[in-house]
Amino acid sequence: MLLQLSLGFLFAALIAFAAYRAHSLSKSGAWGALLEGTIIFGLGGWRWAVLLLAFFVSSSALTRLFGKKKASLNEKFDKGGTRDIGQVLANGAIASIFASLHFFFPALSWTWVAFAASLAAVNADTWATELGVLNPSLPRLVTSWKPVECGSSGAVSLYGTLATTGGAAFIAILGALLGPAGRGWANLEIIIIAGVLGSLFDSLLGATIQAIYRCPHCDKETEKHPLHTCGTETVQIRGLSWLNNDMVNLGCALVGAVIGMIL
Ligand SMILES: [Zn+2]
C-alpha cells in the first residue's frame, strides 16, 4: 500500500508539474491536482488514474484548441485557461472521495460506477463549455429557451449538447472497459446517462441560482467577481452570492455520482 501511495504521489507530481509548466494549472491548481492524483492513483490504483487522466488531458487540450475563436469570449468565463485550486477541487473532489471509499471498503460494488459517473459529468460539462462556443448560431437559455450571448451560464446549443454526450461517452467507454468484469456494457449506459444529467444540472443552476455579475465598464455579463478582466469591480445582477461557478461544478460532479449510484 505504501508503495502504491508513493508511486501515486510521484506520478501525480510529474503530471501536476508538467501542467503547471504548460499553464494548464496555476500554482494552487497544481497543488490541488497533486492531492487528488495521489488519492486517486494511490488509493484507487491505475484503472482509477486512467479515468482521471482521460478527463484532465482531454479537458486541457480542448481548452487550448480554437484559442483565437474563444479569446473574444473568454472574458465571460470566471477564469481563463489556467485552472486554479478551486476549479481542480470542484472537478475532482467527489471522484477522490469514491476512490478513498473503494480503498477502505473494497467490498462496496458501486464505488467504481459512482467514481466514473462523477468524472463523466464534469468531463461532459467541460467539453460542452469548450466546444459549445463554436456553435454557428446563438445558444439558448435552458430555462426560458431565449437566445442569449455566446458563453453565458446556463446556455445550451446543438454543438454543446453533442459535446456533452461525447464527453460523457468518452469517460463511460473507459469506465466500462476498465471496470469490474462482466458489468462492462451495463455500466456504459449508466455512466453516460449520469454524466449527461449531471451536466444538465450544471446548466440549470447556471440559468437560475448561480451568482452572475455585470461589468459596468464593459457592459457585459460575467461570472467574474470581484474584478472583471478589465480590472473594474463587477456588480451582482442575479443568483445567490455564495453559489459561484466552482460550487456549481461540484454540484454537477455530485449529481452525476448520485445518479450513477441510483441506476
Ligand atoms: Zn470589464
Short mmCIF file of C-alpha atoms and ligand atoms in Angstrom, two decimals:
data_model
loop_
_atom_site.label_atom_id
_atom_site.label_comp_id
_atom_site.label_asym_id
_atom_site.label_seq_id
_atom_site.Cartn_x
_atom_site.Cartn_y
_atom_site.Cartn_z
CA MET A 1 0.00 0.00 0.00
CA LEU A 2 2.80 2.39 0.91
CA LEU A 3 4.46 1.59 -2.40
CA GLN A 4 1.30 2.40 -4.37
CA LEU A 5 0.79 5.64 -2.46
CA SER A 6 4.40 6.67 -3.16
CA LEU A 7 4.02 5.79 -6.84
CA GLY A 8 0.75 7.72 -6.96
CA PHE A 9 2.42 10.73 -5.38
CA LEU A 10 5.29 10.54 -7.87
CA PHE A 11 3.04 10.27 -10.94
CA ALA A 12 0.72 12.99 -9.70
CA ALA A 13 3.69 15.27 -9.00
CA LEU A 14 5.06 14.74 -12.54
CA ILE A 15 1.72 15.49 -14.17
CA ALA A 16 0.90 18.45 -11.93
CA PHE A 17 4.32 19.96 -12.61
CA ALA A 18 4.02 19.44 -16.39
CA ALA A 19 0.52 21.01 -16.35
CA TYR A 20 1.82 23.94 -14.32
CA ARG A 21 4.67 24.48 -16.80
CA ALA A 22 2.17 24.33 -19.68
CA HIS A 23 -0.02 26.96 -17.92
CA SER A 24 -2.93 24.49 -17.73
CA LEU A 25 -2.79 24.77 -13.93
CA SER A 26 -1.92 27.69 -11.66
CA LYS A 27 0.42 27.08 -8.71
CA SER A 28 -2.53 26.43 -6.38
CA GLY A 29 -4.18 24.29 -9.07
CA ALA A 30 -1.03 22.13 -9.29
CA TRP A 31 -1.15 21.53 -5.51
CA GLY A 32 -4.81 20.52 -5.81
CA ALA A 33 -4.00 18.15 -8.69
CA LEU A 34 -1.13 16.63 -6.67
CA LEU A 35 -3.53 15.93 -3.78
CA GLU A 36 -6.27 14.44 -5.99
CA GLY A 37 -3.83 12.48 -8.13
CA THR A 38 -2.14 10.96 -5.07
CA ILE A 39 -5.51 9.90 -3.60
CA ILE A 40 -6.98 8.54 -6.84
CA PHE A 41 -3.82 6.75 -8.05
CA GLY A 42 -2.51 5.83 -4.60
CA LEU A 43 -5.77 4.58 -3.07
CA GLY A 44 -7.68 3.58 -6.21
CA GLY A 45 -4.94 2.22 -8.48
CA TRP A 46 -4.00 2.60 -12.13
CA ARG A 47 -7.50 1.97 -13.55
CA TRP A 48 -8.81 4.88 -11.48
CA ALA A 49 -5.86 7.02 -12.52
CA VAL A 50 -6.54 6.36 -16.22
CA LEU A 51 -10.06 7.84 -15.93
CA LEU A 52 -8.79 10.90 -14.06
CA LEU A 53 -6.08 11.43 -16.68
CA ALA A 54 -8.58 10.99 -19.54
CA PHE A 55 -10.66 13.81 -18.05
CA PHE A 56 -7.69 16.02 -17.28
CA VAL A 57 -5.83 15.64 -20.57
CA SER A 58 -8.89 15.91 -22.85
CA SER A 59 -10.23 18.97 -21.00
CA SER A 60 -6.88 20.78 -21.00
CA ALA A 61 -6.42 20.02 -24.71
CA LEU A 62 -9.91 21.29 -25.62
CA THR A 63 -9.32 24.47 -23.62
CA ARG A 64 -6.31 25.17 -25.84
CA LEU A 65 -7.97 24.30 -29.14
CA PHE A 66 -9.76 27.00 -31.10
CA GLY A 67 -7.96 29.56 -28.92
CA LYS A 68 -8.48 32.50 -31.29
CA LYS A 69 -12.20 31.99 -31.60
CA LYS A 70 -12.53 31.69 -27.84
CA ALA A 71 -10.26 34.61 -26.91
CA SER A 72 -13.05 37.08 -27.65
CA LEU A 73 -15.47 35.15 -25.43
CA ASN A 74 -13.14 34.08 -22.69
CA GLU A 75 -13.75 37.12 -20.51
CA LYS A 76 -17.25 35.79 -19.94
CA PHE A 77 -15.85 32.81 -18.12
CA ASP A 78 -14.91 33.01 -14.49
CA LYS A 79 -11.27 32.12 -15.17
CA GLY A 80 -9.15 31.72 -18.27
CA GLY A 81 -7.38 28.60 -19.50
CA THR A 82 -5.29 28.21 -16.34
CA ARG A 83 -7.20 26.25 -13.71
CA ASP A 84 -6.76 27.13 -10.03
CA ILE A 85 -7.30 25.01 -6.94
CA GLY A 86 -11.00 25.92 -6.69
CA GLN A 87 -11.65 24.54 -10.18
CA VAL A 88 -9.45 21.46 -9.63
CA LEU A 89 -11.22 20.55 -6.37
CA ALA A 90 -14.66 21.30 -7.83
CA ASN A 91 -14.00 18.82 -10.63
CA GLY A 92 -12.14 16.07 -8.76
CA ALA A 93 -13.05 16.14 -5.05
CA ILE A 94 -16.12 13.90 -5.43
CA ALA A 95 -14.12 11.40 -7.53
CA SER A 96 -11.38 11.39 -4.84
CA ILE A 97 -13.97 10.54 -2.17
CA PHE A 98 -15.16 7.48 -4.11
CA ALA A 99 -11.58 6.30 -4.73
CA SER A 100 -10.98 6.53 -0.96
CA LEU A 101 -14.25 4.69 -0.21
CA HIS A 102 -13.14 1.90 -2.54
CA PHE A 103 -9.85 1.62 -0.67
CA PHE A 104 -11.36 1.47 2.83
CA PHE A 105 -14.44 -0.59 1.84
CA PRO A 106 -13.30 -2.76 -1.09
CA ALA A 107 -16.47 -4.90 -0.84
CA LEU A 108 -18.67 -1.96 -1.95
CA SER A 109 -19.55 -2.71 -5.57
CA TRP A 110 -20.89 0.71 -6.61
CA THR A 111 -17.84 2.88 -5.87
CA TRP A 112 -16.43 2.42 -9.39
CA VAL A 113 -19.62 3.48 -11.18
CA ALA A 114 -20.10 6.48 -8.87
CA PHE A 115 -16.46 7.50 -9.41
CA ALA A 116 -16.72 7.16 -13.21
CA ALA A 117 -20.13 8.91 -13.29
CA SER A 118 -18.81 11.93 -11.37
CA LEU A 119 -15.88 12.27 -13.80
CA ALA A 120 -18.24 11.73 -16.77
CA ALA A 121 -20.38 14.65 -15.52
CA VAL A 122 -17.51 17.12 -15.14
CA ASN A 123 -15.96 15.92 -18.42
CA ALA A 124 -19.31 16.36 -20.24
CA ASP A 125 -19.64 19.84 -18.76
CA THR A 126 -16.09 20.89 -19.69
CA TRP A 127 -16.36 19.55 -23.25
CA ALA A 128 -19.70 21.37 -23.64
CA THR A 129 -18.18 24.65 -22.41
CA GLU A 130 -15.14 24.36 -24.67
CA LEU A 131 -16.92 23.18 -27.84
CA GLY A 132 -20.33 24.81 -27.36
CA VAL A 133 -18.86 28.26 -28.12
CA LEU A 134 -18.22 27.08 -31.70
CA ASN A 135 -21.95 26.68 -32.35
CA PRO A 136 -22.81 28.68 -35.51
CA SER A 137 -25.94 30.28 -34.01
CA LEU A 138 -26.60 31.89 -30.62
CA PRO A 139 -27.19 29.44 -27.75
CA ARG A 140 -30.48 29.44 -25.81
CA LEU A 141 -31.07 29.64 -22.08
CA VAL A 142 -32.00 26.16 -20.84
CA THR A 143 -34.94 27.51 -18.80
CA SER A 144 -36.68 30.14 -20.94
CA TRP A 145 -35.29 28.99 -24.34
CA LYS A 146 -34.49 32.63 -25.18
CA PRO A 147 -31.35 33.25 -27.31
CA VAL A 148 -28.50 34.59 -25.15
CA GLU A 149 -24.91 35.78 -25.67
CA CYS A 150 -22.39 33.07 -26.52
CA GLY A 151 -20.71 31.61 -23.41
CA SER A 152 -23.50 32.66 -20.99
CA SER A 153 -24.06 30.49 -17.91
CA GLY A 154 -26.96 28.10 -18.41
CA ALA A 155 -26.90 28.41 -22.21
CA VAL A 156 -27.34 25.31 -24.34
CA SER A 157 -26.75 24.69 -28.06
CA LEU A 158 -26.61 21.86 -30.58
CA TYR A 159 -22.79 21.69 -30.55
CA GLY A 160 -22.77 21.93 -26.76
CA THR A 161 -25.25 19.08 -26.40
CA LEU A 162 -23.27 16.88 -28.81
CA ALA A 163 -20.10 17.70 -26.85
CA THR A 164 -21.87 16.86 -23.57
CA THR A 165 -22.83 13.43 -24.86
CA GLY A 166 -19.38 12.86 -26.35
CA GLY A 167 -17.65 13.90 -23.12
CA ALA A 168 -19.80 11.56 -21.03
CA ALA A 169 -19.38 8.70 -23.54
CA PHE A 170 -15.59 9.12 -23.61
CA ILE A 171 -15.34 8.51 -19.85
CA ALA A 172 -18.08 5.85 -19.96
CA ILE A 173 -16.23 3.74 -22.55
CA LEU A 174 -13.10 3.74 -20.39
CA GLY A 175 -15.24 3.10 -17.31
CA ALA A 176 -16.83 0.08 -18.99
CA LEU A 177 -13.52 -1.30 -20.27
CA LEU A 178 -11.60 -0.87 -17.00
CA GLY A 179 -14.43 -1.59 -14.54
CA PRO A 180 -15.38 -4.89 -12.84
CA ALA A 181 -15.51 -7.76 -15.34
CA GLY A 182 -18.95 -8.81 -16.59
CA ARG A 183 -20.63 -5.47 -15.86
CA GLY A 184 -18.98 -3.52 -18.64
CA TRP A 185 -21.80 -2.67 -21.03
CA ALA A 186 -24.42 -2.16 -18.32
CA ASN A 187 -22.02 0.33 -16.75
CA LEU A 188 -21.51 2.09 -20.09
CA GLU A 189 -25.15 3.18 -20.33
CA ILE A 190 -25.35 4.14 -16.66
CA ILE A 191 -22.24 6.32 -16.81
CA ILE A 192 -23.36 8.12 -19.99
CA ILE A 193 -26.83 8.89 -18.57
CA ALA A 194 -25.41 10.02 -15.21
CA GLY A 195 -22.81 12.20 -16.94
CA VAL A 196 -25.32 13.92 -19.22
CA LEU A 197 -27.80 14.54 -16.37
CA GLY A 198 -25.03 15.90 -14.12
CA SER A 199 -24.04 18.34 -16.87
CA LEU A 200 -27.68 19.34 -17.42
CA PHE A 201 -27.94 20.08 -13.69
CA ASP A 202 -24.94 22.40 -14.11
CA SER A 203 -26.72 24.31 -16.91
CA LEU A 204 -29.94 24.55 -14.86
CA LEU A 205 -28.09 26.10 -11.92
CA GLY A 206 -26.22 28.43 -14.29
CA ALA A 207 -29.54 29.67 -15.71
CA THR A 208 -31.26 30.09 -12.34
CA ILE A 209 -29.49 30.49 -8.99
CA GLN A 210 -25.75 30.72 -9.83
CA ALA A 211 -24.23 34.11 -8.97
CA ILE A 212 -23.94 36.18 -12.19
CA TYR A 213 -22.31 39.60 -12.38
CA ARG A 214 -22.14 42.54 -14.76
CA CYS A 215 -19.14 44.70 -15.55
CA PRO A 216 -20.31 48.33 -15.66
CA HIS A 217 -17.23 49.34 -17.69
CA CYS A 218 -17.61 46.76 -20.50
CA ASP A 219 -21.38 46.42 -20.07
CA LYS A 220 -21.06 42.63 -20.18
CA GLU A 221 -22.46 39.73 -18.20
CA THR A 222 -19.74 37.70 -16.45
CA GLU A 223 -19.03 35.03 -13.84
CA LYS A 224 -16.01 37.03 -12.68
CA HIS A 225 -16.01 38.50 -9.20
CA PRO A 226 -14.83 40.72 -7.55
CA LEU A 227 -12.87 42.05 -10.57
CA HIS A 228 -13.58 41.74 -14.29
CA THR A 229 -10.72 41.06 -16.76
CA CYS A 230 -10.57 44.82 -17.38
CA GLY A 231 -9.95 45.44 -13.66
CA THR A 232 -13.35 47.02 -12.94
CA GLU A 233 -15.34 45.77 -9.94
CA THR A 234 -18.32 43.67 -11.06
CA VAL A 235 -21.87 44.04 -9.72
CA GLN A 236 -24.08 41.05 -8.95
CA ILE A 237 -27.21 41.01 -11.10
CA ARG A 238 -28.80 37.68 -10.19
CA GLY A 239 -28.35 34.40 -8.32
CA LEU A 240 -27.11 33.51 -4.84
CA SER A 241 -23.88 35.30 -3.97
CA TRP A 242 -22.21 32.19 -2.46
CA LEU A 243 -23.06 29.95 -5.43
CA ASN A 244 -20.08 30.57 -7.72
CA ASN A 245 -19.03 28.52 -10.73
CA ASP A 246 -16.86 26.16 -8.64
CA MET A 247 -19.81 25.31 -6.37
CA VAL A 248 -21.94 24.64 -9.44
CA ASN A 249 -19.27 22.29 -10.86
CA LEU A 250 -19.05 20.48 -7.54
CA GLY A 251 -22.83 20.03 -7.69
CA CYS A 252 -22.52 18.69 -11.24
CA ALA A 253 -19.98 16.05 -10.10
CA LEU A 254 -22.12 15.11 -7.10
CA VAL A 255 -25.34 14.77 -9.12
CA GLY A 256 -23.51 12.59 -11.67
CA ALA A 257 -22.22 10.30 -8.91
CA VAL A 258 -25.58 10.04 -7.12
CA ILE A 259 -27.44 9.23 -10.35
CA GLY A 260 -24.75 6.65 -11.16
CA MET A 261 -25.26 5.05 -7.74
CA ILE A 262 -29.07 5.01 -8.06
CA LEU A 263 -29.02 3.45 -11.53
ZN ZN B 1 -14.93 44.92 -17.78
#
